[in-house]
Coordinates of C-alpha atoms in Angstrom, one line a residue:
X1 CA 0.0 0.0 0.0
X2 CA 1.2 3.5 -0.8
X3 CA 1.8 5.5 2.4
X4 CA 3.7 8.4 0.8
X5 CA 0.8 10.7 1.7
X6 CA 2.0 10.9 5.3
X7 CA 5.1 8.8 5.6
X8 CA 7.2 11.9 6.4
X9 CA 4.9 13.3 9.0
X10 CA 4.6 12.6 12.7
X11 CA 1.8 10.3 13.7
X12 CA -1.2 10.6 13.8
X13 CA -2.2 11.5 10.2
X14 CA -4.6 14.4 9.7
X15 CA -8.3 13.7 9.3
X16 CA -8.2 14.7 5.6
X17 CA -5.3 12.3 5.0
X18 CA -7.3 9.4 6.6
X19 CA -10.2 10.2 4.3
X20 CA -7.9 10.1 1.3
X21 CA -6.6 6.7 2.4
X22 CA -10.1 5.4 2.7
X23 CA -10.7 6.5 -0.9
X24 CA -7.6 4.7 -2.0
X25 CA -8.5 1.5 -0.1
X26 CA -11.9 1.6 -1.7
X27 CA -10.4 2.0 -5.2
X28 CA -8.1 -0.9 -4.6
X29 CA -11.0 -3.1 -3.4
X30 CA -13.0 -2.5 -6.6
X31 CA -10.1 -2.7 -9.1
X32 CA -10.2 -5.9 -11.1
X33 CA -7.2 -8.3 -10.3
X34 CA -6.2 -11.9 -10.4
X35 CA -7.7 -12.4 -7.0
X36 CA -11.0 -10.6 -7.9
X37 CA -11.4 -13.0 -10.9
X38 CA -11.1 -15.9 -8.4
X39 CA -13.2 -14.6 -5.5
X40 CA -15.4 -11.9 -7.1
X41 CA -15.4 -8.2 -7.4
X42 CA -16.9 -6.0 -4.7
X43 CA -19.4 -3.2 -5.4
X44 CA -18.3 0.3 -4.7
X45 CA -20.8 0.6 -1.8
X46 CA -19.6 -2.6 -0.2
X47 CA -15.9 -1.7 -0.7
X48 CA -16.4 1.7 0.8
X49 CA -17.9 0.3 4.0
X50 CA -15.1 -2.3 4.3
X51 CA -12.5 0.4 3.7
X52 CA -13.8 2.6 6.5
X53 CA -13.6 -0.4 8.9
X54 CA -10.1 -1.4 7.8
X55 CA -8.9 2.2 8.2
X56 CA -10.4 2.4 11.7
X57 CA -8.8 -0.8 12.9
X58 CA -5.4 0.0 11.4
X59 CA -5.5 3.5 12.8
X60 CA -6.3 2.2 16.3
X61 CA -3.5 -0.4 16.2
X62 CA -1.0 2.1 15.0
X63 CA -2.0 4.7 17.5
X64 CA -1.7 2.2 20.4
X65 CA 1.8 1.2 19.1
X66 CA 2.8 4.9 18.7
X67 CA 2.0 5.6 22.3
X68 CA 4.5 2.9 23.3
X69 CA 7.3 3.9 21.0
X70 CA 10.6 4.8 22.7
X71 CA 11.6 7.4 20.1
X72 CA 8.1 8.7 19.4
X73 CA 8.9 9.8 15.8
X74 CA 5.9 7.9 14.4
X75 CA 7.8 6.0 11.7
X76 CA 7.1 2.6 13.0
X77 CA 3.4 3.5 13.6
X78 CA 3.2 4.4 9.9
X79 CA 4.7 1.0 8.9
X80 CA 2.3 -0.9 11.2
X81 CA -0.7 1.1 9.8
X82 CA 0.3 0.1 6.2
X83 CA 1.0 -3.6 7.2
X84 CA -2.3 -3.9 9.1
X85 CA -4.5 -2.2 6.4
X86 CA -2.9 -4.3 3.6
X87 CA -3.5 -7.5 5.5
X88 CA -7.1 -6.6 6.1
X89 CA -7.7 -5.6 2.5
X90 CA -6.4 -8.9 1.4
X91 CA -8.8 -10.7 3.7
X92 CA -11.7 -8.7 2.3
X93 CA -10.7 -9.5 -1.3
X94 CA -10.4 -13.2 -0.6
X95 CA -13.8 -13.1 1.2
X96 CA -15.3 -11.7 -2.0
X97 CA -18.8 -10.0 -2.3
X98 CA -21.6 -11.1 -0.1
X99 CA -24.3 -13.3 -1.7
X100 CA -27.5 -11.7 -3.1
X101 CA -30.7 -12.2 -1.3
X102 CA -34.1 -11.5 -3.0
X103 CA -32.3 -9.6 -5.7
X104 CA -30.4 -7.2 -3.4
X105 CA -26.8 -7.3 -2.4
X106 CA -26.5 -7.8 1.3
X107 CA -24.4 -5.2 3.1
X108 CA -20.8 -6.3 3.5
X109 CA -20.0 -8.3 6.6
X110 CA -18.7 -6.0 9.3
X111 CA -15.0 -6.4 10.0
X112 CA -15.1 -6.4 13.7
X113 CA -12.8 -4.2 15.7
X114 CA -10.5 -6.2 18.0
X115 CA -12.1 -6.7 21.4
X116 CA -10.1 -4.0 23.1
X117 CA -11.7 -2.7 26.3
X118 CA -9.6 0.4 26.8
X119 CA -9.9 3.7 24.8
X120 CA -7.2 6.2 25.6
X121 CA -6.5 9.6 23.9
X122 CA -4.0 10.8 26.5
X123 CA -0.9 10.0 24.5
X124 CA 0.8 12.6 22.3
X125 CA 1.2 16.3 22.9
X126 CA -1.0 18.1 25.4
X127 CA -3.3 20.3 23.4
X128 CA -6.7 21.9 22.9
X129 CA -9.0 20.0 20.6
X130 CA -11.8 21.4 18.5
X131 CA -15.0 19.7 17.2
X132 CA -13.4 18.3 14.0
X133 CA -10.5 16.8 16.0
X134 CA -12.9 15.4 18.5
X135 CA -14.9 13.7 15.7
X136 CA -11.6 12.1 14.5
X137 CA -10.4 11.1 18.0
X138 CA -13.6 9.6 19.2
X139 CA -14.5 7.7 16.0
X140 CA -13.6 4.3 17.4
X141 CA -16.2 4.8 20.1
X142 CA -18.9 5.0 17.5
X143 CA -18.1 1.6 15.9
X144 CA -20.9 -0.9 16.3
X145 CA -20.1 -3.7 18.6
X146 CA -17.1 -2.1 20.3
X147 CA -16.2 -3.5 23.6
X148 CA -14.8 -0.4 25.3
X149 CA -15.4 -0.3 29.1
X150 CA -12.6 2.1 30.0
X151 CA -12.1 5.6 28.6
X152 CA -9.3 8.1 29.3
X153 CA -9.7 11.7 27.9
X154 CA -6.8 13.0 30.0
X155 CA -4.2 15.4 28.6
X156 CA -6.6 16.9 25.9
X157 CA -8.4 20.1 26.7
X158 CA -12.1 20.0 25.6
X159 CA -14.0 23.2 24.8
X160 CA -17.8 23.5 24.4
X161 CA -17.8 22.4 20.7
X162 CA -15.6 19.3 21.4
X163 CA -17.7 18.4 24.4
X164 CA -20.9 18.5 22.4
X165 CA -19.3 16.1 19.9
X166 CA -18.4 13.8 22.8
X167 CA -21.8 14.0 24.5
X168 CA -23.9 11.6 22.3
X169 CA -20.9 9.3 22.0
X170 CA -20.6 9.0 25.7
X171 CA -24.4 8.7 26.2
X172 CA -24.4 5.7 23.8
X173 CA -21.8 3.9 26.0
X174 CA -23.5 4.3 29.3
X175 CA -24.4 0.7 29.7
X176 CA -20.9 -0.6 29.1
X177 CA -18.5 1.9 30.7
X178 CA -17.0 1.0 34.1
X179 CA -13.9 3.2 34.2
X180 CA -13.7 6.9 33.3
X181 CA -10.7 9.1 33.4
X182 CA -11.4 12.8 32.9
X183 CA -8.3 14.1 34.6
X184 CA -6.8 17.2 33.1
X185 CA -9.4 17.6 30.4
X186 CA -10.2 21.3 30.6
X187 CA -6.7 22.8 31.0
X188 CA -6.5 26.4 29.9
X189 CA -10.2 27.0 29.6
X190 CA -12.0 29.9 31.2
X191 CA -14.0 29.1 34.3
X192 CA -17.4 29.5 32.6
X193 CA -16.4 27.3 29.7
X194 CA -14.8 24.7 31.9
X195 CA -17.9 24.5 34.1
X196 CA -20.1 24.1 31.0
X197 CA -17.9 21.3 29.7
X198 CA -18.0 19.5 33.0
X199 CA -21.8 19.7 33.0
X200 CA -22.0 18.3 29.5
X201 CA -19.8 15.4 30.3
X202 CA -21.6 14.8 33.6
X203 CA -25.0 14.7 31.9
X204 CA -23.7 12.4 29.2
X205 CA -22.3 9.9 31.7
X206 CA -25.1 10.1 34.3
X207 CA -26.3 6.6 35.1
X208 CA -23.0 4.8 34.2
X209 CA -22.3 2.1 36.8
X210 CA -18.6 3.0 37.3
X211 CA -16.1 1.3 39.5
X212 CA -13.3 3.9 38.7
X213 CA -13.6 7.6 38.3
X214 CA -10.7 10.1 38.0
X215 CA -11.4 13.8 38.0
X216 CA -8.0 15.0 39.0
X217 CA -6.0 18.0 37.8
X218 CA -9.1 20.0 36.8
X219 CA -8.9 22.9 39.4
X220 CA -12.6 22.3 40.1
X221 CA -13.3 23.7 43.5
X222 CA -16.9 23.5 44.8
X223 CA -18.3 24.8 41.5
X224 CA -16.6 22.1 39.6
X225 CA -17.7 19.3 42.0
X226 CA -21.3 20.5 41.7
X227 CA -20.9 20.7 37.9
X228 CA -20.3 17.0 38.0
X229 CA -23.4 16.5 40.2
X230 CA -25.5 14.4 37.8
X231 CA -22.6 11.9 37.4
X232 CA -21.7 11.8 41.1
X233 CA -25.3 11.4 42.3
X234 CA -25.7 8.4 40.1
X235 CA -22.7 6.5 41.5
X236 CA -23.4 3.7 44.0
X237 CA -20.7 1.2 43.1
X238 CA -17.5 3.3 43.0
X239 CA -14.4 1.3 44.0
X240 CA -11.8 4.0 43.1
X241 CA -12.2 7.8 43.3
X242 CA -9.4 10.3 42.5
X243 CA -9.8 14.0 43.2
X244 CA -6.1 15.2 43.2
X245 CA -5.0 18.7 42.6
X246 CA -8.6 19.9 42.2
X247 CA -8.7 22.8 44.5
X248 CA -10.8 20.8 46.9
X249 CA -11.7 23.3 49.6
X250 CA -13.8 22.7 52.7
X251 CA -16.9 23.5 50.7
X252 CA -15.8 21.2 47.8
X253 CA -15.1 18.3 50.1
X254 CA -18.5 18.8 51.7
X255 CA -20.1 18.8 48.2
X256 CA -18.3 15.4 47.4
X257 CA -19.7 14.0 50.6
X258 CA -23.2 15.4 49.9
X259 CA -23.4 14.3 46.2
X260 CA -22.1 10.7 46.2
X261 CA -25.0 8.6 47.5
X262 CA -22.9 5.6 48.6
X263 CA -19.2 4.8 49.1
X264 CA -19.8 1.3 50.6
X265 CA -17.8 -0.3 47.8
X266 CA -15.0 2.2 47.8
X267 CA -11.5 0.7 48.0
X268 CA -9.3 3.6 46.8
X269 CA -9.8 7.3 47.7
X270 CA -7.1 9.9 46.8
X271 CA -7.3 13.7 47.7
X272 CA -3.6 14.7 47.2
X273 CA -2.6 18.3 46.8
X274 CA -5.7 20.2 47.6
X275 CA -6.5 23.1 50.0
X276 CA -8.8 21.0 52.1
X277 CA -7.9 22.3 55.6
X278 CA -9.4 21.1 58.9
X279 CA -13.0 21.5 58.1
X280 CA -12.6 19.9 54.7
X281 CA -10.8 17.0 56.4
X282 CA -13.8 16.5 58.6
X283 CA -16.0 16.2 55.5
X284 CA -13.5 13.7 54.0
X285 CA -13.6 11.8 57.3
X286 CA -17.3 11.5 57.0
X287 CA -16.8 9.8 53.6
X288 CA -14.2 7.5 55.1
X289 CA -16.6 6.5 57.8
X290 CA -18.9 5.1 55.2
X291 CA -16.2 3.3 53.3
X292 CA -15.4 0.3 55.4
X293 CA -13.8 -1.6 52.5
X294 CA -11.2 1.1 51.9
X295 CA -7.7 -0.3 51.1
X296 CA -5.8 2.7 49.8
X297 CA -6.3 6.2 51.3
X298 CA -4.3 9.3 50.3
X299 CA -4.9 12.7 51.8
X300 CA -1.4 14.3 51.3
X301 CA -0.5 18.0 50.9
X302 CA -3.9 19.1 51.9
X303 CA -3.2 21.7 54.6
X304 CA -4.8 19.6 57.3
X305 CA -3.9 20.6 60.9
X306 CA -4.3 18.7 64.2
X307 CA -8.1 18.8 64.4
X308 CA -8.7 17.6 60.9
X309 CA -5.9 15.0 61.3
X310 CA -7.5 13.5 64.4
X311 CA -10.8 13.3 62.6
X312 CA -9.2 11.6 59.6
X313 CA -7.3 9.0 61.6
X314 CA -10.3 8.2 63.8
X315 CA -12.4 7.6 60.7
X316 CA -9.6 5.4 59.3
X317 CA -9.8 3.3 62.4
X318 CA -13.1 2.0 61.0
X319 CA -11.4 0.7 57.9
X320 CA -9.8 -2.6 58.8
X321 CA -8.9 -3.6 55.2
X322 CA -6.4 -0.7 54.7
X323 CA -3.2 -1.7 52.8
X324 CA -1.9 1.8 52.1
X325 CA -2.1 5.1 54.0
X326 CA -0.6 8.3 52.7
X327 CA -0.9 11.4 54.9
X328 CA 2.3 13.2 53.9
X329 CA 2.9 16.9 54.1
X330 CA 0.2 18.1 56.5
X331 CA 0.4 19.8 59.8
X332 CA -1.0 17.0 62.0
X333 CA 1.3 17.6 65.0
X334 CA 1.9 15.3 68.0
X335 CA -1.8 14.9 69.0
X336 CA -2.8 13.5 65.6
X337 CA 0.2 11.2 65.6
X338 CA -0.9 9.9 69.0
X339 CA -4.4 9.4 67.7
X340 CA -3.1 7.4 64.8
X341 CA -0.9 5.3 67.1
X342 CA -4.1 4.3 69.0
X343 CA -5.8 2.9 65.9
X344 CA -2.9 1.5 63.9
X345 CA -3.2 -2.0 65.3
X346 CA -6.5 -2.4 63.5
X347 CA -4.7 -2.4 60.1
X348 CA -3.4 -6.0 59.9
X349 CA -3.2 -5.9 56.1
X350 CA -1.2 -2.6 56.0
X351 CA 1.9 -2.8 53.7
X352 CA 2.7 0.9 53.0
X353 CA 2.5 3.9 55.4
X354 CA 3.6 7.4 54.5
X355 CA 3.9 9.8 57.4
X356 CA 6.5 12.3 56.4
X357 CA 6.4 16.0 57.2
X358 CA 3.6 15.8 59.7
X359 CA 5.3 17.6 62.6
X360 CA 5.2 14.4 64.7
X361 CA 8.3 15.2 66.7
X362 CA 9.8 12.6 69.1
X363 CA 6.6 12.0 71.1
X364 CA 4.4 11.3 68.1
X365 CA 7.0 9.3 66.3
X366 CA 7.9 7.1 69.3
X367 CA 4.2 6.3 69.8
X368 CA 3.7 5.4 66.2
X369 CA 6.9 3.3 66.0
X370 CA 6.0 1.4 69.1
X371 CA 2.4 0.8 67.8
X372 CA 3.8 -0.4 64.4
X373 CA 6.3 -2.7 66.1
X374 CA 3.5 -4.6 67.9
X375 CA 1.2 -4.8 64.8
X376 CA 1.2 -4.5 61.0
X377 CA 3.2 -7.7 60.4
X378 CA 3.6 -7.3 56.6
X379 CA 4.8 -3.7 56.4
X380 CA 6.9 -3.0 53.3
X381 CA 7.2 0.8 53.2
X382 CA 7.8 3.0 56.2
X383 CA 8.2 6.7 55.5
X384 CA 8.6 9.1 58.5
X385 CA 10.9 11.7 56.9
X386 CA 10.9 15.3 58.1
X387 CA 9.3 14.9 61.5
X388 CA 12.1 16.4 63.7
X389 CA 13.0 13.0 65.1
X390 CA 16.1 13.2 67.3
X391 CA 18.3 10.6 68.9
X392 CA 15.6 10.2 71.6
X393 CA 13.3 8.7 69.1
X394 CA 15.9 6.4 67.5
X395 CA 15.6 3.4 69.8
X396 CA 11.8 3.1 69.2
X397 CA 12.4 3.4 65.5
X398 CA 15.1 0.8 65.6
X399 CA 13.0 -1.7 67.5
X400 CA 10.2 -1.2 65.0
X401 CA 12.6 -1.8 62.1
X402 CA 13.9 -5.0 63.6
X403 CA 10.3 -6.3 63.8
X404 CA 9.5 -5.4 60.2
X405 CA 11.4 -8.1 58.3
X406 CA 9.4 -7.5 55.1
X407 CA 10.6 -3.9 54.7
X408 CA 11.5 -2.9 51.2
X409 CA 11.7 0.9 51.6
X410 CA 12.7 2.9 54.7
X411 CA 12.7 6.7 54.6
X412 CA 13.9 8.6 57.6
X413 CA 15.4 11.5 55.8
X414 CA 15.5 15.2 57.0
X415 CA 15.4 14.3 60.7
X416 CA 18.0 14.9 63.5
X417 CA 19.1 11.3 64.2
X418 CA 22.8 12.0 64.0
X419 CA 25.5 9.3 64.3
X420 CA 24.0 7.7 67.4
X421 CA 20.6 7.3 65.7
X422 CA 22.2 6.1 62.5
X423 CA 24.1 3.4 64.4
X424 CA 20.9 2.2 66.0
X425 CA 19.1 2.1 62.6
X426 CA 22.1 0.3 61.0
X427 CA 22.2 -2.3 63.8
X428 CA 18.5 -2.9 63.3
X429 CA 19.0 -3.5 59.5
X430 CA 21.9 -5.9 59.9
X431 CA 20.1 -9.1 60.4
X432 CA 17.4 -10.4 57.9
X433 CA 15.6 -7.8 55.9
X434 CA 16.2 -9.8 52.7
X435 CA 13.7 -7.8 50.7
X436 CA 15.1 -4.3 51.6
X437 CA 16.0 -2.3 48.5
X438 CA 16.0 1.3 49.5
X439 CA 17.1 3.3 52.6
X440 CA 17.0 7.1 52.8
X441 CA 18.9 8.6 55.7
X442 CA 19.8 11.9 54.0
X443 CA 20.0 15.2 55.9
X444 CA 20.3 13.7 59.4
X445 CA 23.6 15.3 60.6
X446 CA 25.3 11.9 60.2
X447 CA 29.1 11.8 60.2
X448 CA 31.7 9.3 59.1
X449 CA 30.9 6.4 61.5
X450 CA 27.2 6.5 61.0
X451 CA 27.6 6.6 57.2
X452 CA 30.0 3.7 57.2
X453 CA 27.8 1.5 59.5
X454 CA 24.7 2.2 57.3
X455 CA 26.6 1.3 54.2
X456 CA 27.9 -2.0 55.8
X457 CA 24.4 -2.9 57.0
X458 CA 22.7 -2.7 53.6
X459 CA 25.4 -3.6 51.2
X460 CA 24.9 -7.4 51.6
X461 CA 21.2 -7.3 51.0
X462 CA 20.1 -9.2 47.8
X463 CA 18.6 -6.9 45.3
X464 CA 19.4 -3.7 47.2
X465 CA 19.1 -0.6 45.0
X466 CA 19.7 2.6 46.8
X467 CA 21.3 4.1 49.9
X468 CA 20.8 7.8 50.2
X469 CA 23.0 9.5 52.8
X470 CA 23.5 12.8 51.0
X471 CA 23.2 16.1 52.8
X472 CA 25.0 14.9 55.9
X473 CA 28.3 15.8 57.6
X474 CA 30.4 13.0 56.2
X475 CA 34.1 13.7 55.9
X476 CA 36.1 13.2 52.7
X477 CA 37.6 10.1 54.3
X478 CA 34.2 8.8 55.2
X479 CA 32.9 9.3 51.7
X480 CA 35.9 7.3 50.4
X481 CA 35.1 4.5 52.9
X482 CA 31.5 4.4 51.8
X483 CA 32.4 4.3 48.2
X484 CA 34.8 1.5 48.8
X485 CA 32.1 -0.5 50.5
X486 CA 29.9 -0.1 47.4
X487 CA 32.7 -0.6 44.9
X488 CA 31.0 -3.8 43.6
X489 CA 27.7 -2.1 43.3
X490 CA 28.3 1.7 42.8
X491 CA 24.8 2.3 41.3
X492 CA 23.2 1.5 44.7
X493 CA 24.9 4.4 46.4
X494 CA 23.2 7.7 45.9
X495 CA 25.0 11.0 45.2
X496 CA 27.2 12.4 47.9
X497 CA 27.8 15.9 46.5
X498 CA 25.7 17.8 49.1
X499 CA 27.6 16.6 52.2
X500 CA 29.3 19.1 54.4
X501 CA 32.6 17.6 55.6
X502 CA 33.1 20.5 58.1
X503 CA 30.0 19.4 60.1
X504 CA 28.6 22.7 61.1
X505 CA 26.8 21.3 64.1
X506 CA 30.0 19.7 65.5
X507 CA 33.3 20.8 66.9
X508 CA 35.9 20.8 64.1
X509 CA 38.7 19.7 66.3
X510 CA 40.2 16.4 64.9
X511 CA 40.9 14.9 68.3
X512 CA 37.3 15.4 69.5
X513 CA 36.1 13.8 66.2
X514 CA 38.3 10.8 66.8
X515 CA 37.2 10.5 70.4
X516 CA 33.6 10.6 69.3
X517 CA 34.2 8.0 66.6
X518 CA 35.8 5.6 69.1
X519 CA 33.0 6.1 71.5
X520 CA 30.3 5.5 68.9
X521 CA 32.1 2.4 67.5
X522 CA 32.3 1.0 71.0
X523 CA 28.6 1.6 71.5
X524 CA 27.9 -0.1 68.2
X525 CA 29.6 -3.3 69.4
X526 CA 27.4 -3.4 72.6
X527 CA 24.1 -2.6 70.9
X528 CA 21.3 -5.2 71.4
X529 CA 18.1 -4.1 69.8
X530 CA 15.2 -6.4 70.8
X531 CA 11.9 -6.9 69.0
X532 CA 9.9 -6.7 72.2
X533 CA 10.5 -5.2 75.5

């Protein structure tokens, strides 16, 4: 097949180019040949119908391939398009014309689109789309008998005209859609236009029985949430809901709680990067209370203080199936940390917990580490970075780590554990921990001895991938020692360019440093961290 029309252009071809290719396919199908003498010659009407189907299938296959290309220049997508369309044209020619019935030529047998279930237009460049482009992009959704149950319109900005093109298409799929991703689909639009687009999509999708809904990255606020009211009010079986980076304020969070009639089936709920605050957190807590099957909860970077934090963790206490909790980058404080420590034993299935930058301090961190040590047997990820944890909190952390033999990721960066704390953590990691692959102890005022002990503790772990001890006070000699420990696996040692060999928090006198080193190494030999007290 001749692909010179667009072989030098980036994929996808323009709408007009695709129409031209349909015309060429039609012409090829009705042109007499050796095969047509054997199998019969198609009529123009029949050939045109088959050509449209062939082009749609080849375009879908090539587009899917293009999205996975490493170089992204579109050349291999063009080749696949040509190969697929040529193969299908040959099949049609060999099939021949359909038999006549009662003097009329029966319409050509439909070439069925492969039973793909996922339709995704998020690949390619991020851009506005107009009505004509929407017609082209959404054409596969119009194909009779398509099996699409999942759609993703992310990364393309819909205006009013494009939304009106999508409206009847989406309405026709109501009975089969189970997953809808409308994240980042109104970027750059004015507020009025964006709200109108949301309402059009909401009305079109009203009544879908969705298990997955993603409305992230749309800067919705309360107005946007209510613009999706028709859709939200019709959802009773949601299992996953994503509202990240949406400007979810107190009022918006309350609107979500008000509009969704049931969250009894909800397993995943993400509210990352919003301006929810304490009152908004209370509204989210009310959603969580009615979501007893919740497995994955994220409410990170949402400006939640102590009151909202306590409300959230108390609500989470009702969710015994939790596997992942992400509360990072809020202002919980000690009291919310203590509240979480009181309910954490209920999460027997928990494998990941992210508690960094919550102002937990030693008191909250010790309480949580102690509670985790006695429960959560399958914990794989423990993140307590940036909580002002000092040497005082290190023994509790170390005891917890000893008990968590399935740990794969440990992040205690940006605390004040210093060498003494680093020694305790290193000792805790020495035995077992065969699945450990990442440890982050950066920015902890660690010096030479602590760095060396951490390196020795993790280096022998099978499959270990990264030790980050950057941003500490490691001397040049200490850096050389650590690099020597990792000489057989240098890629597993993170960068060390941000260390301050002078150690601004320490006395610079060499004899004092040596005395400290000897004392710490002596302590290390006597350390005995037990799993239970």
